[in-house]
Amino acid sequence: MKFADIGQQLRAYRMESGMRAEEIAARLGVSRAALYRYEKGEVIKLETIRRLAELLKVSPLSLLGIGIEYFARPGAFQERLRGLEEQADQMLLVGEAYSLPITGEAFDGALAEAWTQAIPAGTDRLVQIAAVEQSLATLAARKRAYAQKRPNLTAVLSESALLRFLEEGVAPGLHVPEATRTRCREAARHEAENLARLMENVPIGLQIGLATGTPPSGSFLVLRGRDRAHVVTAPIAADTPPAAIAGVAGITAAEEGVAVHQRVAEAMWRDAMKGAAAAERVRELLARSRG
């Protein structure tokens, strides 16, 4: 067993459960410091894993990374994804409008503003602000890890998803002031312009294609590390606010699951627009969204 991996999964599942670390530690009969040490990769007994799985309402196999992991809370999902990306040497994204690791400061600023502006007044506003800050920190950590490690990244973006992104902007669907929504749309356009430049220049280790035919039935992400590969199905979008209920993401290391998604991704990459042609198409979408 790789206890560092178990620790990362434990932290993500703790966040998914909505339980505080103090509560879990008390019910487990250990100190909060001991629980945090488990999350950092300290050796943990199988009996403790069984008890933790029972408390977190997951199977022991999922906590060990053998079964399918499910996440409905955006913050917990992003934390788990951060851990997987830190270990990845290859990343393959299909069906999204953008790839978080290569987004810029305009995206970050618009996201922080939209999430904060959307928090309603009330007694738990400070709690929600803290959750927003934690989620923003997790996304920033994902971007730093990519910048430092520079794994090979291939993204087959969806034309229909990109057009919606341009029309609605970052963090769509949130009730925010019109000035904030305008900034979110401007950030989306900035990202599209950057994608077009990257498509033309093709930096080492980064490939971006545009799927223009039948929209993908669902987005997914394949992450390959030195010892293990994972597939993430129905990933929760990075700009989904931490308190939202937007769906259920699944993560598995099952070889057959990884293999079939890899085959589909390779076929979609083969048929996708690339290079100057893809960049021109992105700019056409930009012009359409302005009209």
PDB file of C-alpha atoms in Angstrom:
ATOM      1  CA  MET A   1       0.000   0.000   0.000  1.00  0.00           C
ATOM      2  CA  LYS A   2       1.161   3.547  -0.741  1.00  0.00           C
ATOM      3  CA  PHE A   3       0.249   5.433   2.391  1.00  0.00           C
ATOM      4  CA  ALA A   4       0.815   8.820   0.757  1.00  0.00           C
ATOM      5  CA  ASP A   5      -1.907   7.950  -1.777  1.00  0.00           C
ATOM      6  CA  ILE A   6      -4.223   6.746   0.980  1.00  0.00           C
ATOM      7  CA  GLY A   7      -3.596   9.987   2.844  1.00  0.00           C
ATOM      8  CA  GLN A   8      -4.581  12.079  -0.161  1.00  0.00           C
ATOM      9  CA  GLN A   9      -7.762  10.057  -0.598  1.00  0.00           C
ATOM     10  CA  LEU A  10      -8.527  10.313   3.110  1.00  0.00           C
ATOM     11  CA  ARG A  11      -8.279  14.114   3.021  1.00  0.00           C
ATOM     12  CA  ALA A  12     -10.511  14.334  -0.056  1.00  0.00           C
ATOM     13  CA  TYR A  13     -13.121  11.986   1.422  1.00  0.00           C
ATOM     14  CA  ARG A  14     -13.064  13.900   4.709  1.00  0.00           C
ATOM     15  CA  MET A  15     -13.886  17.069   2.778  1.00  0.00           C
ATOM     16  CA  GLU A  16     -16.557  15.212   0.800  1.00  0.00           C
ATOM     17  CA  SER A  17     -18.217  14.041   4.019  1.00  0.00           C
ATOM     18  CA  GLY A  18     -18.614  17.588   5.316  1.00  0.00           C
ATOM     19  CA  MET A  19     -17.376  16.449   8.745  1.00  0.00           C
ATOM     20  CA  ARG A  20     -14.783  18.480  10.630  1.00  0.00           C
ATOM     21  CA  ALA A  21     -11.391  16.912  11.319  1.00  0.00           C
ATOM     22  CA  GLU A  22     -12.010  17.247  15.065  1.00  0.00           C
ATOM     23  CA  GLU A  23     -15.249  15.270  14.803  1.00  0.00           C
ATOM     24  CA  ILE A  24     -13.688  12.433  12.818  1.00  0.00           C
ATOM     25  CA  ALA A  25     -10.678  12.248  15.145  1.00  0.00           C
ATOM     26  CA  ALA A  26     -12.915  12.127  18.227  1.00  0.00           C
ATOM     27  CA  ARG A  27     -15.107   9.372  16.812  1.00  0.00           C
ATOM     28  CA  LEU A  28     -12.015   7.465  15.743  1.00  0.00           C
ATOM     29  CA  GLY A  29     -10.426   7.876  19.187  1.00  0.00           C
ATOM     30  CA  VAL A  30      -7.270   9.646  18.004  1.00  0.00           C
ATOM     31  CA  SER A  31      -6.003  13.207  18.175  1.00  0.00           C
ATOM     32  CA  ARG A  32      -6.609  15.689  15.377  1.00  0.00           C
ATOM     33  CA  ALA A  33      -2.825  15.794  14.877  1.00  0.00           C
ATOM     34  CA  ALA A  34      -2.813  12.022  14.340  1.00  0.00           C
ATOM     35  CA  LEU A  35      -5.550  12.324  11.714  1.00  0.00           C
ATOM     36  CA  TYR A  36      -3.567  14.996   9.882  1.00  0.00           C
ATOM     37  CA  ARG A  37      -0.501  12.719   9.982  1.00  0.00           C
ATOM     38  CA  TYR A  38      -2.546   9.977   8.329  1.00  0.00           C
ATOM     39  CA  GLU A  39      -3.519  12.468   5.621  1.00  0.00           C
ATOM     40  CA  LYS A  40       0.158  13.292   5.075  1.00  0.00           C
ATOM     41  CA  GLY A  41       1.031   9.638   4.469  1.00  0.00           C
ATOM     42  CA  GLU A  42       1.881   8.188   7.876  1.00  0.00           C
ATOM     43  CA  VAL A  43       1.494   4.408   8.175  1.00  0.00           C
ATOM     44  CA  ILE A  44      -2.096   3.502   9.014  1.00  0.00           C
ATOM     45  CA  LYS A  45      -3.435   0.148  10.186  1.00  0.00           C
ATOM     46  CA  LEU A  46      -5.991  -1.748   8.134  1.00  0.00           C
ATOM     47  CA  GLU A  47      -8.406  -1.718  11.066  1.00  0.00           C
ATOM     48  CA  THR A  48      -8.126   2.081  11.199  1.00  0.00           C
ATOM     49  CA  ILE A  49      -8.789   2.238   7.462  1.00  0.00           C
ATOM     50  CA  ARG A  50     -11.906   0.108   7.980  1.00  0.00           C
ATOM     51  CA  ARG A  51     -13.165   2.381  10.747  1.00  0.00           C
ATOM     52  CA  LEU A  52     -12.420   5.518   8.736  1.00  0.00           C
ATOM     53  CA  ALA A  53     -14.269   4.111   5.734  1.00  0.00           C
ATOM     54  CA  GLU A  54     -17.261   3.415   7.975  1.00  0.00           C
ATOM     55  CA  LEU A  55     -17.206   6.959   9.373  1.00  0.00           C
ATOM     56  CA  LEU A  56     -16.843   8.538   5.931  1.00  0.00           C
ATOM     57  CA  LYS A  57     -19.496   6.232   4.428  1.00  0.00           C
ATOM     58  CA  VAL A  58     -17.250   4.869   1.681  1.00  0.00           C
ATOM     59  CA  SER A  59     -15.946   1.389   1.033  1.00  0.00           C
ATOM     60  CA  PRO A  60     -12.487   0.450   2.368  1.00  0.00           C
ATOM     61  CA  LEU A  61     -11.534  -0.417  -1.209  1.00  0.00           C
ATOM     62  CA  SER A  62     -12.314   3.128  -2.345  1.00  0.00           C
ATOM     63  CA  LEU A  63     -10.189   4.534   0.483  1.00  0.00           C
ATOM     64  CA  LEU A  64      -7.375   2.250  -0.667  1.00  0.00           C
ATOM     65  CA  GLY A  65      -7.805   3.491  -4.233  1.00  0.00           C
ATOM     66  CA  ILE A  66      -8.956   0.114  -5.550  1.00  0.00           C
ATOM     67  CA  GLY A  67     -12.641   0.768  -6.167  1.00  0.00           C
ATOM     68  CA  ILE A  68     -14.442   3.689  -7.799  1.00  0.00           C
ATOM     69  CA  GLU A  69     -14.276   6.973  -5.918  1.00  0.00           C
ATOM     70  CA  TYR A  70     -17.296   9.283  -6.078  1.00  0.00           C
ATOM     71  CA  PHE A  71     -17.337  13.007  -5.311  1.00  0.00           C
ATOM     72  CA  ALA A  72     -20.283  15.405  -5.239  1.00  0.00           C
ATOM     73  CA  ARG A  73     -18.676  18.291  -3.341  1.00  0.00           C
ATOM     74  CA  PRO A  74     -16.627  20.477  -5.733  1.00  0.00           C
ATOM     75  CA  GLY A  75     -14.001  21.357  -3.100  1.00  0.00           C
ATOM     76  CA  ALA A  76     -13.364  17.716  -2.179  1.00  0.00           C
ATOM     77  CA  PHE A  77     -13.158  16.726  -5.844  1.00  0.00           C
ATOM     78  CA  GLN A  78     -10.650  19.480  -6.671  1.00  0.00           C
ATOM     79  CA  GLU A  79      -8.510  18.429  -3.696  1.00  0.00           C
ATOM     80  CA  ARG A  80      -8.455  14.823  -4.899  1.00  0.00           C
ATOM     81  CA  LEU A  81      -7.651  15.950  -8.430  1.00  0.00           C
ATOM     82  CA  ARG A  82      -4.784  18.058  -7.096  1.00  0.00           C
ATOM     83  CA  GLY A  83      -3.204  14.972  -5.540  1.00  0.00           C
ATOM     84  CA  LEU A  84      -3.566  12.920  -8.714  1.00  0.00           C
ATOM     85  CA  GLU A  85      -2.180  15.663 -10.958  1.00  0.00           C
ATOM     86  CA  GLU A  86       0.881  16.076  -8.761  1.00  0.00           C
ATOM     87  CA  GLN A  87       1.793  12.463  -9.556  1.00  0.00           C
ATOM     88  CA  ALA A  88       0.884  12.571 -13.250  1.00  0.00           C
ATOM     89  CA  ASP A  89       3.397  12.547 -16.092  1.00  0.00           C
ATOM     90  CA  GLN A  90       0.693  12.640 -18.761  1.00  0.00           C
ATOM     91  CA  MET A  91      -2.692  14.370 -18.724  1.00  0.00           C
ATOM     92  CA  LEU A  92      -5.363  13.839 -21.369  1.00  0.00           C
ATOM     93  CA  LEU A  93      -8.516  15.980 -21.246  1.00  0.00           C
ATOM     94  CA  VAL A  94     -11.572  15.494 -23.464  1.00  0.00           C
ATOM     95  CA  GLY A  95     -14.776  17.479 -23.864  1.00  0.00           C
ATOM     96  CA  GLU A  96     -14.210  20.644 -21.816  1.00  0.00           C
ATOM     97  CA  ALA A  97     -14.076  24.314 -22.832  1.00  0.00           C
ATOM     98  CA  TYR A  98     -10.702  24.960 -21.199  1.00  0.00           C
ATOM     99  CA  SER A  99      -7.949  23.243 -19.223  1.00  0.00           C
ATOM    100  CA  LEU A 100      -7.405  24.723 -15.763  1.00  0.00           C
ATOM    101  CA  PRO A 101      -3.593  24.259 -15.591  1.00  0.00           C
ATOM    102  CA  ILE A 102      -3.062  26.622 -18.529  1.00  0.00           C
ATOM    103  CA  THR A 103      -5.603  29.292 -17.587  1.00  0.00           C
ATOM    104  CA  GLY A 104      -4.288  32.737 -16.741  1.00  0.00           C
ATOM    105  CA  GLU A 105      -4.696  35.505 -14.189  1.00  0.00           C
ATOM    106  CA  ALA A 106      -7.864  36.873 -15.816  1.00  0.00           C
ATOM    107  CA  PHE A 107      -9.581  33.537 -15.175  1.00  0.00           C
ATOM    108  CA  ASP A 108      -8.405  33.489 -11.552  1.00  0.00           C
ATOM    109  CA  GLY A 109      -9.537  37.035 -10.874  1.00  0.00           C
ATOM    110  CA  ALA A 110     -12.968  36.624 -12.469  1.00  0.00           C
ATOM    111  CA  LEU A 111     -13.530  33.355 -10.618  1.00  0.00           C
ATOM    112  CA  ALA A 112     -12.647  34.830  -7.223  1.00  0.00           C
ATOM    113  CA  GLU A 113     -14.914  37.819  -7.838  1.00  0.00           C
ATOM    114  CA  ALA A 114     -17.863  35.738  -9.075  1.00  0.00           C
ATOM    115  CA  TRP A 115     -17.698  33.218  -6.239  1.00  0.00           C
ATOM    116  CA  THR A 116     -17.460  35.958  -3.623  1.00  0.00           C
ATOM    117  CA  GLN A 117     -20.205  38.129  -5.129  1.00  0.00           C
ATOM    118  CA  ALA A 118     -22.553  35.140  -5.326  1.00  0.00           C
ATOM    119  CA  ILE A 119     -22.426  34.446  -1.565  1.00  0.00           C
ATOM    120  CA  PRO A 120     -25.743  35.572  -0.052  1.00  0.00           C
ATOM    121  CA  ALA A 121     -25.914  37.670   3.067  1.00  0.00           C
ATOM    122  CA  GLY A 122     -26.515  35.624   6.198  1.00  0.00           C
ATOM    123  CA  THR A 123     -25.069  34.212   9.357  1.00  0.00           C
ATOM    124  CA  ASP A 124     -22.929  31.643   7.517  1.00  0.00           C
ATOM    125  CA  ARG A 125     -21.397  34.118   5.037  1.00  0.00           C
ATOM    126  CA  LEU A 126     -18.001  33.946   6.756  1.00  0.00           C
ATOM    127  CA  VAL A 127     -18.084  30.155   6.551  1.00  0.00           C
ATOM    128  CA  GLN A 128     -18.848  30.319   2.835  1.00  0.00           C
ATOM    129  CA  ILE A 129     -16.084  32.878   2.260  1.00  0.00           C
ATOM    130  CA  ALA A 130     -13.643  30.536   3.995  1.00  0.00           C
ATOM    131  CA  ALA A 131     -14.781  27.693   1.716  1.00  0.00           C
ATOM    132  CA  VAL A 132     -14.255  29.902  -1.338  1.00  0.00           C
ATOM    133  CA  GLU A 133     -10.759  30.827  -0.186  1.00  0.00           C
ATOM    134  CA  GLN A 134      -9.894  27.179   0.405  1.00  0.00           C
ATOM    135  CA  SER A 135     -11.169  26.159  -3.032  1.00  0.00           C
ATOM    136  CA  LEU A 136      -9.275  28.992  -4.733  1.00  0.00           C
ATOM    137  CA  ALA A 137      -6.119  27.868  -2.925  1.00  0.00           C
ATOM    138  CA  THR A 138      -6.637  24.309  -4.178  1.00  0.00           C
ATOM    139  CA  LEU A 139      -7.039  25.486  -7.770  1.00  0.00           C
ATOM    140  CA  ALA A 140      -3.922  27.634  -7.421  1.00  0.00           C
ATOM    141  CA  ALA A 141      -2.023  24.605  -6.105  1.00  0.00           C
ATOM    142  CA  ARG A 142      -3.115  22.594  -9.157  1.00  0.00           C
ATOM    143  CA  LYS A 143      -1.777  25.288 -11.459  1.00  0.00           C
ATOM    144  CA  ARG A 144       1.516  25.580  -9.551  1.00  0.00           C
ATOM    145  CA  ALA A 145       2.034  21.819  -9.677  1.00  0.00           C
ATOM    146  CA  TYR A 146       1.560  21.831 -13.444  1.00  0.00           C
ATOM    147  CA  ALA A 147       3.928  24.783 -13.908  1.00  0.00           C
ATOM    148  CA  GLN A 148       6.629  23.103 -11.817  1.00  0.00           C
ATOM    149  CA  LYS A 149       6.372  19.561 -13.166  1.00  0.00           C
ATOM    150  CA  ARG A 150       5.240  20.278 -16.737  1.00  0.00           C
ATOM    151  CA  PRO A 151       3.621  16.906 -17.505  1.00  0.00           C
ATOM    152  CA  ASN A 152       2.614  16.266 -21.100  1.00  0.00           C
ATOM    153  CA  LEU A 153      -0.862  17.744 -21.547  1.00  0.00           C
ATOM    154  CA  THR A 154      -3.182  16.928 -24.431  1.00  0.00           C
ATOM    155  CA  ALA A 155      -6.590  18.609 -24.491  1.00  0.00           C
ATOM    156  CA  VAL A 156      -9.350  17.819 -26.976  1.00  0.00           C
ATOM    157  CA  LEU A 157     -11.709  20.701 -26.304  1.00  0.00           C
ATOM    158  CA  SER A 158     -15.355  20.743 -27.318  1.00  0.00           C
ATOM    159  CA  GLU A 159     -16.456  23.463 -29.754  1.00  0.00           C
ATOM    160  CA  SER A 160     -19.956  23.565 -28.258  1.00  0.00           C
ATOM    161  CA  ALA A 161     -18.572  23.782 -24.705  1.00  0.00           C
ATOM    162  CA  LEU A 162     -16.197  26.557 -25.748  1.00  0.00           C
ATOM    163  CA  LEU A 163     -18.999  28.552 -27.347  1.00  0.00           C
ATOM    164  CA  ARG A 164     -21.093  28.292 -24.166  1.00  0.00           C
ATOM    165  CA  PHE A 165     -18.053  29.378 -22.177  1.00  0.00           C
ATOM    166  CA  LEU A 166     -17.669  32.465 -24.356  1.00  0.00           C
ATOM    167  CA  GLU A 167     -21.354  33.355 -24.177  1.00  0.00           C
ATOM    168  CA  GLU A 168     -21.771  32.854 -20.412  1.00  0.00           C
ATOM    169  CA  GLY A 169     -18.257  33.467 -19.108  1.00  0.00           C
ATOM    170  CA  VAL A 170     -16.424  32.021 -16.135  1.00  0.00           C
ATOM    171  CA  ALA A 171     -18.637  30.575 -13.355  1.00  0.00           C
ATOM    172  CA  PRO A 172     -21.866  30.469 -15.401  1.00  0.00           C
ATOM    173  CA  GLY A 173     -25.267  30.464 -13.759  1.00  0.00           C
ATOM    174  CA  LEU A 174     -24.308  32.430 -10.657  1.00  0.00           C
ATOM    175  CA  HIS A 175     -26.405  35.431  -9.635  1.00  0.00           C
ATOM    176  CA  VAL A 176     -23.798  38.191  -9.689  1.00  0.00           C
ATOM    177  CA  PRO A 177     -23.804  41.898 -10.555  1.00  0.00           C
ATOM    178  CA  GLU A 178     -23.730  42.656 -14.266  1.00  0.00           C
ATOM    179  CA  ALA A 179     -20.260  44.199 -13.933  1.00  0.00           C
ATOM    180  CA  THR A 180     -18.992  40.887 -12.535  1.00  0.00           C
ATOM    181  CA  ARG A 181     -20.693  38.884 -15.283  1.00  0.00           C
ATOM    182  CA  THR A 182     -19.078  41.168 -17.858  1.00  0.00           C
ATOM    183  CA  ARG A 183     -15.685  40.529 -16.305  1.00  0.00           C
ATOM    184  CA  CYS A 184     -16.386  36.782 -16.402  1.00  0.00           C
ATOM    185  CA  ARG A 185     -17.167  36.966 -20.123  1.00  0.00           C
ATOM    186  CA  GLU A 186     -14.039  39.021 -20.761  1.00  0.00           C
ATOM    187  CA  ALA A 187     -11.976  36.422 -18.898  1.00  0.00           C
ATOM    188  CA  ALA A 188     -13.478  33.656 -21.062  1.00  0.00           C
ATOM    189  CA  ARG A 189     -12.584  35.574 -24.219  1.00  0.00           C
ATOM    190  CA  HIS A 190      -9.055  36.081 -22.905  1.00  0.00           C
ATOM    191  CA  GLU A 191      -8.744  32.326 -22.367  1.00  0.00           C
ATOM    192  CA  ALA A 192     -10.008  31.591 -25.886  1.00  0.00           C
ATOM    193  CA  GLU A 193      -7.497  34.008 -27.388  1.00  0.00           C
ATOM    194  CA  ASN A 194      -4.727  32.313 -25.412  1.00  0.00           C
ATOM    195  CA  LEU A 195      -5.903  28.892 -26.604  1.00  0.00           C
ATOM    196  CA  ALA A 196      -5.724  30.068 -30.208  1.00  0.00           C
ATOM    197  CA  ARG A 197      -2.137  31.269 -29.695  1.00  0.00           C
ATOM    198  CA  LEU A 198      -1.139  27.973 -28.094  1.00  0.00           C
ATOM    199  CA  MET A 199      -2.728  26.027 -30.953  1.00  0.00           C
ATOM    200  CA  GLU A 200      -0.619  27.974 -33.429  1.00  0.00           C
ATOM    201  CA  ASN A 201       2.654  27.822 -31.484  1.00  0.00           C
ATOM    202  CA  VAL A 202       2.381  24.238 -30.100  1.00  0.00           C
ATOM    203  CA  PRO A 203       4.656  24.535 -27.037  1.00  0.00           C
ATOM    204  CA  ILE A 204       6.671  21.462 -26.085  1.00  0.00           C
ATOM    205  CA  GLY A 205       4.579  19.061 -24.058  1.00  0.00           C
ATOM    206  CA  LEU A 206       1.269  20.792 -24.825  1.00  0.00           C
ATOM    207  CA  GLN A 207      -1.188  19.802 -27.559  1.00  0.00           C
ATOM    208  CA  ILE A 208      -4.637  21.339 -27.977  1.00  0.00           C
ATOM    209  CA  GLY A 209      -7.271  20.185 -30.446  1.00  0.00           C
ATOM    210  CA  LEU A 210     -10.862  21.238 -31.091  1.00  0.00           C
ATOM    211  CA  ALA A 211     -13.635  18.674 -31.543  1.00  0.00           C
ATOM    212  CA  THR A 212     -16.094  20.260 -34.010  1.00  0.00           C
ATOM    213  CA  GLY A 213     -18.386  17.356 -34.889  1.00  0.00           C
ATOM    214  CA  THR A 214     -20.858  15.617 -32.622  1.00  0.00           C
ATOM    215  CA  PRO A 215     -20.324  16.968 -29.102  1.00  0.00           C
ATOM    216  CA  PRO A 216     -18.786  14.458 -26.678  1.00  0.00           C
ATOM    217  CA  SER A 217     -21.410  12.660 -24.589  1.00  0.00           C
ATOM    218  CA  GLY A 218     -19.435  13.630 -21.501  1.00  0.00           C
ATOM    219  CA  SER A 219     -16.080  15.040 -20.548  1.00  0.00           C
ATOM    220  CA  PHE A 220     -13.322  12.984 -18.934  1.00  0.00           C
ATOM    221  CA  LEU A 221      -9.694  13.140 -17.899  1.00  0.00           C
ATOM    222  CA  VAL A 222      -6.987  10.445 -18.072  1.00  0.00           C
ATOM    223  CA  LEU A 223      -4.028  10.892 -15.733  1.00  0.00           C
ATOM    224  CA  ARG A 224      -0.973   8.656 -16.104  1.00  0.00           C
ATOM    225  CA  GLY A 225       1.773   8.488 -13.514  1.00  0.00           C
ATOM    226  CA  ARG A 226       4.885   6.367 -13.293  1.00  0.00           C
ATOM    227  CA  ASP A 227       3.159   3.468 -11.521  1.00  0.00           C
ATOM    228  CA  ARG A 228      -0.539   3.976 -12.083  1.00  0.00           C
ATOM    229  CA  ALA A 229      -3.173   5.575 -14.295  1.00  0.00           C
ATOM    230  CA  HIS A 230      -6.579   6.976 -13.363  1.00  0.00           C
ATOM    231  CA  VAL A 231      -9.601   8.071 -15.342  1.00  0.00           C
ATOM    232  CA  VAL A 232     -11.865  10.835 -14.073  1.00  0.00           C
ATOM    233  CA  THR A 233     -15.392  10.712 -15.472  1.00  0.00           C
ATOM    234  CA  ALA A 234     -17.887  13.589 -15.418  1.00  0.00           C
ATOM    235  CA  PRO A 235     -15.343  15.895 -13.778  1.00  0.00           C
ATOM    236  CA  ILE A 236     -16.817  18.802 -11.849  1.00  0.00           C
ATOM    237  CA  ALA A 237     -15.760  21.989 -13.637  1.00  0.00           C
ATOM    238  CA  ALA A 238     -13.055  24.025 -11.940  1.00  0.00           C
ATOM    239  CA  ASP A 239     -15.281  27.129 -11.938  1.00  0.00           C
ATOM    240  CA  THR A 240     -18.106  25.366 -10.047  1.00  0.00           C
ATOM    241  CA  PRO A 241     -18.505  27.158  -6.685  1.00  0.00           C
ATOM    242  CA  PRO A 242     -17.628  25.074  -3.615  1.00  0.00           C
ATOM    243  CA  ALA A 243     -21.183  25.051  -2.223  1.00  0.00           C
ATOM    244  CA  ALA A 244     -22.849  23.977  -5.483  1.00  0.00           C
ATOM    245  CA  ILE A 245     -24.423  20.596  -6.154  1.00  0.00           C
ATOM    246  CA  ALA A 246     -23.532  20.109  -9.802  1.00  0.00           C
ATOM    247  CA  GLY A 247     -23.270  16.352 -10.273  1.00  0.00           C
ATOM    248  CA  VAL A 248     -21.123  13.386  -9.310  1.00  0.00           C
ATOM    249  CA  ALA A 249     -17.560  12.843 -10.498  1.00  0.00           C
ATOM    250  CA  GLY A 250     -16.061   9.348 -10.570  1.00  0.00           C
ATOM    251  CA  ILE A 251     -12.409   8.330 -10.316  1.00  0.00           C
ATOM    252  CA  THR A 252     -11.038   4.839 -10.944  1.00  0.00           C
ATOM    253  CA  ALA A 253      -7.714   3.147 -11.624  1.00  0.00           C
ATOM    254  CA  ALA A 254      -9.386   0.080 -13.170  1.00  0.00           C
ATOM    255  CA  GLU A 255      -7.323  -0.901 -16.212  1.00  0.00           C
ATOM    256  CA  GLU A 256     -10.336  -1.537 -18.448  1.00  0.00           C
ATOM    257  CA  GLY A 257     -11.820   1.857 -17.568  1.00  0.00           C
ATOM    258  CA  VAL A 258      -8.573   3.675 -18.298  1.00  0.00           C
ATOM    259  CA  ALA A 259      -8.048   1.723 -21.535  1.00  0.00           C
ATOM    260  CA  VAL A 260     -11.454   2.429 -23.079  1.00  0.00           C
ATOM    261  CA  HIS A 261     -11.260   6.140 -22.269  1.00  0.00           C
ATOM    262  CA  GLN A 262      -7.731   6.256 -23.694  1.00  0.00           C
ATOM    263  CA  ARG A 263      -8.952   4.701 -26.963  1.00  0.00           C
ATOM    264  CA  VAL A 264     -11.839   7.159 -27.261  1.00  0.00           C
ATOM    265  CA  ALA A 265      -9.542  10.093 -26.515  1.00  0.00           C
ATOM    266  CA  GLU A 266      -7.025   9.000 -29.144  1.00  0.00           C
ATOM    267  CA  ALA A 267      -9.791   8.674 -31.744  1.00  0.00           C
ATOM    268  CA  MET A 268     -11.138  12.123 -30.888  1.00  0.00           C
ATOM    269  CA  TRP A 269      -7.657  13.622 -31.047  1.00  0.00           C
ATOM    270  CA  ARG A 270      -7.137  12.068 -34.485  1.00  0.00           C
ATOM    271  CA  ASP A 271     -10.345  13.683 -35.794  1.00  0.00           C
ATOM    272  CA  ALA A 272      -9.988  17.040 -34.003  1.00  0.00           C
ATOM    273  CA  MET A 273      -8.966  20.282 -35.681  1.00  0.00           C
ATOM    274  CA  LYS A 274      -5.400  21.257 -34.796  1.00  0.00           C
ATOM    275  CA  GLY A 275      -2.821  23.959 -35.383  1.00  0.00           C
ATOM    276  CA  ALA A 276      -3.655  27.029 -37.467  1.00  0.00           C
ATOM    277  CA  ALA A 277      -7.020  25.629 -38.583  1.00  0.00           C
ATOM    278  CA  ALA A 278      -8.128  25.100 -34.996  1.00  0.00           C
ATOM    279  CA  ALA A 279      -6.879  28.557 -33.998  1.00  0.00           C
ATOM    280  CA  GLU A 280      -8.853  30.131 -36.843  1.00  0.00           C
ATOM    281  CA  ARG A 281     -11.989  28.272 -35.739  1.00  0.00           C
ATOM    282  CA  VAL A 282     -11.571  29.485 -32.150  1.00  0.00           C
ATOM    283  CA  ARG A 283     -11.311  33.059 -33.399  1.00  0.00           C
ATOM    284  CA  GLU A 284     -14.489  32.551 -35.422  1.00  0.00           C
ATOM    285  CA  LEU A 285     -16.236  31.473 -32.217  1.00  0.00           C
ATOM    286  CA  LEU A 286     -14.866  34.569 -30.511  1.00  0.00           C
ATOM    287  CA  ALA A 287     -16.312  36.782 -33.237  1.00  0.00           C
ATOM    288  CA  ARG A 288     -19.664  34.974 -33.052  1.00  0.00           C
ATOM    289  CA  SER A 289     -19.878  35.412 -29.278  1.00  0.00           C
ATOM    290  CA  ARG A 290     -19.238  39.161 -29.630  1.00  0.00           C
ATOM    291  CA  GLY A 291     -22.049  39.423 -32.153  1.00  0.00           C
TER     292      GLY A 291
END
